[in-house]
CSV table of C-alpha atoms in Angstrom, one decimal:
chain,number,residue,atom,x,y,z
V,738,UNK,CA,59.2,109.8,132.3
V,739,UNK,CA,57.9,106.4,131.4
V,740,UNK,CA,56.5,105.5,128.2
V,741,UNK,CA,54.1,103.1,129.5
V,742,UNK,CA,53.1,102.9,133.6
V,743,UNK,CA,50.8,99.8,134.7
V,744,UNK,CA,49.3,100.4,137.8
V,745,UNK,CA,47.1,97.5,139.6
V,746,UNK,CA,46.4,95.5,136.8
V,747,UNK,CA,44.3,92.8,136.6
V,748,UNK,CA,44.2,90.6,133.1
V,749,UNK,CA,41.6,87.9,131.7
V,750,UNK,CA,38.6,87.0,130.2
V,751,UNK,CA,34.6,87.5,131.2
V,752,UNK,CA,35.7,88.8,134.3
V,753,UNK,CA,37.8,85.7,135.4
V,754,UNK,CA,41.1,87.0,136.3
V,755,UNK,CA,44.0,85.1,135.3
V,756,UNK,CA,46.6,87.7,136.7
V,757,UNK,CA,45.9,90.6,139.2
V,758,UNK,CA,48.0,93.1,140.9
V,759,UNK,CA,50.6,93.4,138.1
V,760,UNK,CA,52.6,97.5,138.1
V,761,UNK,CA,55.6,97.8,136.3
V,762,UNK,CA,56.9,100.6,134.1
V,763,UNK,CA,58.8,100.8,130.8
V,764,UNK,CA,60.8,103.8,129.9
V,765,UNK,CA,62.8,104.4,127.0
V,766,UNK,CA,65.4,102.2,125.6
V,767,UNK,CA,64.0,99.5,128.5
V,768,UNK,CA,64.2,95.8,128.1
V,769,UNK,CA,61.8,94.3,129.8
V,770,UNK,CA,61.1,90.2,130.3
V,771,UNK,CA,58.0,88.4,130.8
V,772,UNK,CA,58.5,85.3,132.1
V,773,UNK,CA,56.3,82.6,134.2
V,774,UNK,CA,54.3,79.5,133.8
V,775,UNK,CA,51.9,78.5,130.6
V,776,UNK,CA,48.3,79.8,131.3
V,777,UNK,CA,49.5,82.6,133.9
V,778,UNK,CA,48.4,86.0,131.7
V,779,UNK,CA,51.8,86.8,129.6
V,780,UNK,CA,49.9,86.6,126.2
V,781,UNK,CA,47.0,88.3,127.6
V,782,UNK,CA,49.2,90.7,129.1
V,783,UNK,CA,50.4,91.5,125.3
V,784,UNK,CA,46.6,91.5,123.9
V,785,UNK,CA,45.6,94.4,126.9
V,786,UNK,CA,49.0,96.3,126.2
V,787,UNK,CA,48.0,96.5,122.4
V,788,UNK,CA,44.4,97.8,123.6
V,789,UNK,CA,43.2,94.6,122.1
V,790,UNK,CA,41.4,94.2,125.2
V,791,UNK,CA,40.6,95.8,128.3
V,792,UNK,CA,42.4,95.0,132.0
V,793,UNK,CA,39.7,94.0,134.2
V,794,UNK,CA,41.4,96.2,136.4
V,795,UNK,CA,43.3,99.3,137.4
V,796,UNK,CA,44.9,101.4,134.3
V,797,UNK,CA,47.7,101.5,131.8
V,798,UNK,CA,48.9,105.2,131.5
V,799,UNK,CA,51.0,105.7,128.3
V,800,UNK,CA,52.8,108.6,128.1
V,801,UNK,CA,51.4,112.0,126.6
V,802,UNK,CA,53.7,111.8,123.7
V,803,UNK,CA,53.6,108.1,122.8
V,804,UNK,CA,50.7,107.2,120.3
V,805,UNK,CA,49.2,103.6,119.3
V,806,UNK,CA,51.0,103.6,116.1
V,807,UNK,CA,53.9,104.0,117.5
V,808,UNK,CA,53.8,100.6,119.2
V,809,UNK,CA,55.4,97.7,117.1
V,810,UNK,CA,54.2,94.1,117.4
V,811,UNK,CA,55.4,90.8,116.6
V,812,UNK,CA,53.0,88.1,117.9
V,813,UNK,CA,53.3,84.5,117.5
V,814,UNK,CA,53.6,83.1,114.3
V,815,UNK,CA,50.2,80.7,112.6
V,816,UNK,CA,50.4,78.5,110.3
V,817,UNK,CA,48.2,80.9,108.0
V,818,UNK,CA,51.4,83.5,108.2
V,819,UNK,CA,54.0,80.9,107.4
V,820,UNK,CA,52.0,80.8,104.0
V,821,UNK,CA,51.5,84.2,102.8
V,822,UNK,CA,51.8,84.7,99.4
V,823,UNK,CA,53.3,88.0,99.0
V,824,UNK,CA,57.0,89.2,98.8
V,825,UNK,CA,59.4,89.9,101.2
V,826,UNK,CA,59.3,93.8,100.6
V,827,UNK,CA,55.8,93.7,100.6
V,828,UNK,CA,54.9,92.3,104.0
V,829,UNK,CA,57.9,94.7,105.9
V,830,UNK,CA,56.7,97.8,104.6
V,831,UNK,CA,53.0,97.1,105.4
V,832,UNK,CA,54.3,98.2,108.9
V,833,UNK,CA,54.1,101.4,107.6
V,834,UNK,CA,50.0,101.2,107.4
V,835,UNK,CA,49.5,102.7,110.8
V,836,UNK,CA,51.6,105.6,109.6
V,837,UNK,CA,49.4,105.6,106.4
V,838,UNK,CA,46.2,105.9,107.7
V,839,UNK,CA,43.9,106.1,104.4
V,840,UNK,CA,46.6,106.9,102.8
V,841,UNK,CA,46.4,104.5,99.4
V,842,UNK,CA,50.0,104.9,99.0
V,843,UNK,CA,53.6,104.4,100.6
V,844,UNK,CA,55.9,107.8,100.7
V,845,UNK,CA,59.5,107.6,100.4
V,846,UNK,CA,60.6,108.0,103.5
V,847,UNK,CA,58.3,105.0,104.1
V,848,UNK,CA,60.2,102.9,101.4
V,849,UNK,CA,63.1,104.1,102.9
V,850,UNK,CA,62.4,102.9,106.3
V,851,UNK,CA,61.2,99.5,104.7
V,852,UNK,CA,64.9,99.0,103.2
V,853,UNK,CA,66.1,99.8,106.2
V,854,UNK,CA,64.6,97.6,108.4
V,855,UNK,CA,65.5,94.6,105.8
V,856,UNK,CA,68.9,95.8,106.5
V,857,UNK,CA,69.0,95.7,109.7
V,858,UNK,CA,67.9,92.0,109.5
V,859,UNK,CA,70.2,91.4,106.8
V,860,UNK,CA,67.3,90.7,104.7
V,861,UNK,CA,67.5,92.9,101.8
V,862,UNK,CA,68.9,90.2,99.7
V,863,UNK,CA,65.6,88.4,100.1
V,864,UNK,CA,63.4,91.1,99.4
V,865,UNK,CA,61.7,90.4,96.1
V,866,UNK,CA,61.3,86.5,97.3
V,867,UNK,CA,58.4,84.8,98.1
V,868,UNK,CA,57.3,84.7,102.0
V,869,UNK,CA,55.9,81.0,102.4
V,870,UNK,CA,59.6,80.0,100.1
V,871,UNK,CA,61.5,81.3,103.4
V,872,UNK,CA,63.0,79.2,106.5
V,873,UNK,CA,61.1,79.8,109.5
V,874,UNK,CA,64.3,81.9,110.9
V,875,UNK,CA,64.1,83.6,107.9
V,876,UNK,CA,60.3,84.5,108.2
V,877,UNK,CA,61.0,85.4,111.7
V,878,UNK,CA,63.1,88.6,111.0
V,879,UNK,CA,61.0,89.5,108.0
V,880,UNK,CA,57.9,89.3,110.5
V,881,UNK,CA,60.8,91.3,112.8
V,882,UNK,CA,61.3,93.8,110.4
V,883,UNK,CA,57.7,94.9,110.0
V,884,UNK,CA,57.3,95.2,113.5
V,885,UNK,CA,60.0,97.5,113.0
V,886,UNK,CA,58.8,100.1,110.5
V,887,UNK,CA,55.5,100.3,113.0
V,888,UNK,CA,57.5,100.7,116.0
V,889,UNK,CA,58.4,104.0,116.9
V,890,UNK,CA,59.1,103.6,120.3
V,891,UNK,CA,58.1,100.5,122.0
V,892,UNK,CA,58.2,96.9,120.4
V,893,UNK,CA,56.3,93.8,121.9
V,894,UNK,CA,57.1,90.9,121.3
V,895,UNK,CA,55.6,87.0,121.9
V,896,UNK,CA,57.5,84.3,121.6
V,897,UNK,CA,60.0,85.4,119.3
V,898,UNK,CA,61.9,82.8,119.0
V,899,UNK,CA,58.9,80.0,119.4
V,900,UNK,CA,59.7,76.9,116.9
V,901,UNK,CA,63.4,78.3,115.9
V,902,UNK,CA,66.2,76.4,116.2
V,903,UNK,CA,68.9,77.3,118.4
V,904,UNK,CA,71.3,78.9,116.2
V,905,UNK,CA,68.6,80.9,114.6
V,906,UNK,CA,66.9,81.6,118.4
V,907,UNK,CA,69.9,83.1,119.0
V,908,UNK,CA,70.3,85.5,116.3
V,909,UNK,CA,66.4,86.8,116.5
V,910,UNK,CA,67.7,87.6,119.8
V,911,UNK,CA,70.8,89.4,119.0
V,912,UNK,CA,68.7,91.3,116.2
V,913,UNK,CA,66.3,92.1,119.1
V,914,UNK,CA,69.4,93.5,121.1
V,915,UNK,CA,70.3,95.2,118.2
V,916,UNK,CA,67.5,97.0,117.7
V,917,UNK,CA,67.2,97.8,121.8
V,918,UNK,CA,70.6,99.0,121.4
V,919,UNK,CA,69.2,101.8,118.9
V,920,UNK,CA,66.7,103.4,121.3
V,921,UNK,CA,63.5,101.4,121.0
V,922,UNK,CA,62.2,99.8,124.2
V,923,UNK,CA,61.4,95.8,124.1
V,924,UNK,CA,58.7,93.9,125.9
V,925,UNK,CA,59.0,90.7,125.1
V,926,UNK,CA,57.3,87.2,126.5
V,927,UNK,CA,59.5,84.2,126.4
V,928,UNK,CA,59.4,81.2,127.9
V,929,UNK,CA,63.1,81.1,127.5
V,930,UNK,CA,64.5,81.9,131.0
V,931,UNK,CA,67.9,81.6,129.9
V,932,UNK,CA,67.4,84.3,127.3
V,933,UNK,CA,65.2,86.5,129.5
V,934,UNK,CA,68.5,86.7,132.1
V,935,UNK,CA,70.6,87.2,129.4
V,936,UNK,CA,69.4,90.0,127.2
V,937,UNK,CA,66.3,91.7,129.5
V,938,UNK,CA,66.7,94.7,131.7
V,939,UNK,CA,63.7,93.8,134.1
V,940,UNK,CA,61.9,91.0,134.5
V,941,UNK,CA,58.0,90.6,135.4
V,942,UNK,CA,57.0,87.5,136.7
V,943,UNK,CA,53.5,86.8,136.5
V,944,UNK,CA,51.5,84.1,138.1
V,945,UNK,CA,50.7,82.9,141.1
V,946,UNK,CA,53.8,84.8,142.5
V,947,UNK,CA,54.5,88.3,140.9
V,948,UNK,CA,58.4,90.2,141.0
V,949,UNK,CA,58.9,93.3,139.2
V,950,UNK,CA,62.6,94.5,139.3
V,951,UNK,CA,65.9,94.8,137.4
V,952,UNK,CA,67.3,90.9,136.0
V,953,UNK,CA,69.8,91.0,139.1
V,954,UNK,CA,67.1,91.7,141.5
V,955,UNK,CA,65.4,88.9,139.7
V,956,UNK,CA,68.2,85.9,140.0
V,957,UNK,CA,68.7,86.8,143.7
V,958,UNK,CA,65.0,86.6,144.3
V,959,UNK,CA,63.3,82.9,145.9
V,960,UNK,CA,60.9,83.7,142.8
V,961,UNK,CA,63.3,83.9,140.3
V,962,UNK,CA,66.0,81.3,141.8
V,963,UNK,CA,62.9,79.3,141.7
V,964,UNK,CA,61.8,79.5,138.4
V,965,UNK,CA,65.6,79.7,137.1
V,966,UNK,CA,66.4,76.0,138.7
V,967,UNK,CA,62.8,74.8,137.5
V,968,UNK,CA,63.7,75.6,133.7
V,969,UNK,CA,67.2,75.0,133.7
V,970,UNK,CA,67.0,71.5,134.5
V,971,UNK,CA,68.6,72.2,138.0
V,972,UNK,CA,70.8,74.8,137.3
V,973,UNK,CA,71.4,77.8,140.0
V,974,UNK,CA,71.8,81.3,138.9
């Protein structure tokens, strides 16, 4: 059964629709894509997914056993975040707060989770450091690991790799892999088509044309082929 279902969705803001008609599903372990031009929903998709807002129409079913906090997040990253002053260890295992609740203290499976997710970034070494003192791939899989200790099941993810160079763009995304490779399913907007083909499962591609369907579907597709050549400088797939 699917962890998430979205039937007939249509996303924006003050009843202006900036996407309609979107359905897709993702079950578990799924990787799915979201690709298509700046300004065409992909962000907002993220925002209505997180229950941050409401679709302005038709419904997103989650499945009876998933719950909110079991959704992991890593938006884009402000200039207000790349300057938080708190460690390393600190900022990972607030993930854990949705597991909290009112809860004014960590557990230790909670700490344990927290070490484990730096070591799965191969951060742990930079644990007690300083957040802001970090590189901005660095930063990246810290933010990367929190979204880990809140994600239980399904991990969204914007932009991951937005303002990384391409060495490190290319290890957020083999940590991403990593981490899809372990059972938790990925949604994740990029405008980085090449990565998209590469790692994703499915592809959605919202905007003035939509395509829902597997990555090979996809790069067959006028849609895709489309869009592929557009952002590849010429390039077929």
């Amino acid at each position: 059964m699917a962890l998430l279902t979205a039937r007939n969705i249509s996303l924006g803001y003050d009843s202006i629709p900036v996407a309609e008609g979107l359905n897709f599903h993702v079950d578990s372990g799924d990787y799915l894509a979201v690709v298509g031009e700046n300004g065409s929903g992909k962000t907002t998709l993220i925002r209505t997914l997180l229950q941050l807002q409401n679709p302005l129409g038709g419904e997103i079913v989650l499945d009876d056993g998933l719950r909110k906090n079991e959704i992991g997040h890593l938006p884009q990253q402000t200039a207000i975040q790349k300057d938080f002053p708190a460690s390393v260890r600190e900022i990972v295992i607030s993930g854990c707060q949705g597991r909290a609740g009112l809860r004014p203290f960590y557990t230790r499976e909670e700490k344990e989770l927290a070490e484990e997710s730096m070591e799965l970034m191969d951060i742990s070494e930079l644990a007690v450091k300083c957040y802001r003192e970090l590189s901005g791939g660095q930063q990246q899989r810290v933010l990367l690991a929190r979204a880990l200790c809140a994600a239980r099941k399904i991990l969204l993810l914007d932009e991951p790799a937005s303002g990384l160079d391409p060495s490190a763009a290319a290890r957020m995304y083999d940590l991403i892999e990593k981490m899809n490779g372990k059972g938790i399913a990925i949604i994740m907007v990029s405008h980085d088509i090449t990565a998209a083909v590469n790692y994703a499962k499915h592809i959605l591609h919202i905007g003035d044309n939509i395509f829902y369907g597997t990555k090979e579907e996809y790069i067959k597709s006028e849609i895709g082929r489309a869009f592929i050549k557009e952002h590849r400088g010429g390039e077929t797939a």
